[in-house]
Amino acid sequence: MVGTGASGGGATAVVAYAADDTRGSTRVVGLLLAAVAVLYVVAPAVHSASVPLVQAELGLGAGHEVVARVVGSSLALLTLFVAGRAGDLRGRRSVLIASLAGLAVGCALLVVAFDAWSYVFGRIVVAGALAAVFVSCLAFLPTVFLPGRMRKVMGAWLAVLSLGFVLAVNLAPRAASTAGWRAAMVVMTVAVITALLLVRRYVPEPAATQRHPMPDRPRAAGLIAFGVLAPAALQLAPVWGWADPRVGLLLLCATVALVVARLRCAAISVASRGPSLMPGALRAGALVAGLALGFTQVVLTMAVPALAGEKGGSPESAALVLSAFGVGGAASCLLVRRHAIAPVTGSSLGLPLAALGLVLLHAGLGVHAYPMAGDFAVVALIGFGVMLAAAPQLARYLAALPRTHLGTSAALLPGSILLGTAAAQALPYTSAIDSAPVPAEARQLLRVGTIVLAVAALLLGRVAVSVAVACAAGLQYLLTRTGFGDAGTLIVALAVGAAAGAVVWSRREQRDRLARISETASTLQHAVLHPIPEDLGRLHLASLYRPATADIGIGGDFLEALHTPYGTRILIGDVRGKGLQAVQTVTDLLGCFRSQAFETEELGELAARLDRQVLRAAGTRGDEELFATALLLQHDGPEQQACDLHVVNCGHLTPLEVTPAGVTEIDVPTLLPLGFGTLGSGAPLTPHTVRLNTGATLVAHTDGLSEARNSTGEFYPLTEGLTRAPYGTPEHLVGHLDAGVRDWTHHLADDIAIIALRPVEAMAA
């Protein structure tokens, strides 16, 4: 039922498609994986709430905290790639179970910690195990769900994690203060063991694994070295000081490691001389989104309690305000799940909203007249904006991941979030090793956060929106540096609001323009491609036309069905090439078919006239390579039985016969495509007669369906898809194929045309 990233080739395709065929079971697995991944959010909240109590009981000091943070974060980044690779080789389920077992051991070590160093050791074990659990759950998603469903899956998955953040922030401090930190860790241990048992019970065994070659060793070593050294340097910088040569040496080594990895990647791309299945822009987008998310979380975690305390609020009220980040994030993730929000759209809208929220938070939080409900709404706005930008980026990245080295590639997402966290902790007033930041430092932190979001908007969003946010962030910094204080902050808030208004106006104009373009495309499609009726002659029909370029409305595929004095005639095919020239050829072909189908008695002669039409078009345009594949069908003609079809196949794909017993290819002689001038040049062309079985449906399609690729480059398993489809009317089969191919691929690269037909007598039977 469930495939793994370690499965290879066609096995992965069949297994993954089977998983989609039992969506109820996959939903259970997906929800369980999300619930297990929530531990990655809950455990840090429990640790943060326990630190003051551990300091009092075990004498945990600043040095212990430095070791726990630096070693823990570096080990976590290293573990992400190791666990991801182990999942590629040994299967996700076994690695996830081992990771949960390690996490249970780490939590148990914290329960029985007898001094500060034993507690630090337990935290380091927990950090590594948490990273392994999270990357195993994350890499499971592309093996359970097809790429086309990844947006909906990730929207729901991230919404669950956001709600887990809400519960953790509010309940962890209360649990630690009420029952004690050891009792809180006992609860964590029990929760981990429960998750382990549920995974063993409900997550299926992976399919047989196939070992993939190791990633390029120099590149992998460079990335791992960067992942270990960079967070260590960033978190040690506020402790040792940025002028300390040791910090500079660590940063230099991390930079050299990253440069080596990047150069090695470029060398591999040149040597392979083939297009990459994973474009670099997708990796860069996911990396920037993760960095912004991790940085913003730390900014809010440190700034909100400090500014809430300035207002006189309790730690509980500060936790409630901070949890609004998760509420807003869950709302935006559910929005992404429901609507197909493009990454650039989410970034263009979300990051300006988050930047505006940071500005408003700077102006309002800590002001006594400012109600706590306002604080909650502003933090929710920040969470909404950040996740609106991050969720589509992360979903697109996971959908495009090739199945080879899936685990190591998936590790980029949590790794980028950890790097963003470490970058935020590189600021002296966010390290919080000795004490929390004072309100003035918290406000400075919010300013820096606004600038970071502005940079992220420049990298991910539309240029006009990004420049507006960047200018507003720079204006805020200048005004506050020159002594304008909160008044300057309010001016910046108004500036951002004005920029947002301009963006809304611009978006409205763009929406109206797109609506006009869509209407024009729809009109063009209906003018060229006439709607196929459900009943024509003595045939029941169902069809689908899906152009790869949705805003044009028509591509190089074509289909038509006409009821003529010589029977019901159907044409489906594909023109070589794309763009306006292909559309012009389609228009010429369909016009010829619509006129000649009523004038030409013999189906073979009709095919010959279409052949000559394409040949003339090629000569007129000077395109010697112009041709079109086509399949012509005729039913209910003279001397035809009810289940007989006359077929002429001009270089097209073989049609399929679908019955309750299975799917078979119809053996039809294949001629040269239209445009070669060979049809009708010799003896009269005699159509091939096909007799459908009782109750059978004939399915004809273009290669856009059978050659739709998933993120690994595997073709859509058309025969398997039709075999697993519940047998029903032609509409059911076409609808199943439409849903199947949209789930299979994250990017439709070619037009799709499908037509399914069944004799009316068979429908009645």
mmCIF file of C-alpha atoms in Angstrom, residues 92 173 257 269 284 287 301 408 476 646 673 677 753:
data_model
loop_
_atom_site.group_PDB
_atom_site.id
_atom_site.type_symbol
_atom_site.label_atom_id
_atom_site.label_comp_id
_atom_site.label_asym_id
_atom_site.label_seq_id
_atom_site.Cartn_x
_atom_site.Cartn_y
_atom_site.Cartn_z
ATOM 1 C CA ARG A 92 11.414 4.957 6.496
ATOM 2 C CA PRO A 173 4.950 26.141 31.419
ATOM 3 C CA ALA A 257 32.729 23.841 3.009
ATOM 4 C CA SER A 269 25.594 19.322 -13.532
ATOM 5 C CA ALA A 284 16.658 28.210 -2.973
ATOM 6 C CA LEU A 287 15.883 27.383 1.918
ATOM 7 C CA THR A 301 9.859 33.882 21.342
ATOM 8 C CA THR A 408 18.775 13.668 2.293
ATOM 9 C CA GLN A 476 11.667 52.290 10.196
ATOM 10 C CA HIS A 646 -13.952 1.181 -37.805
ATOM 11 C CA PRO A 673 1.167 10.317 -39.181
ATOM 12 C CA GLY A 677 1.463 12.506 -47.937
ATOM 13 C CA ALA A 753 -6.940 14.959 -24.501
#
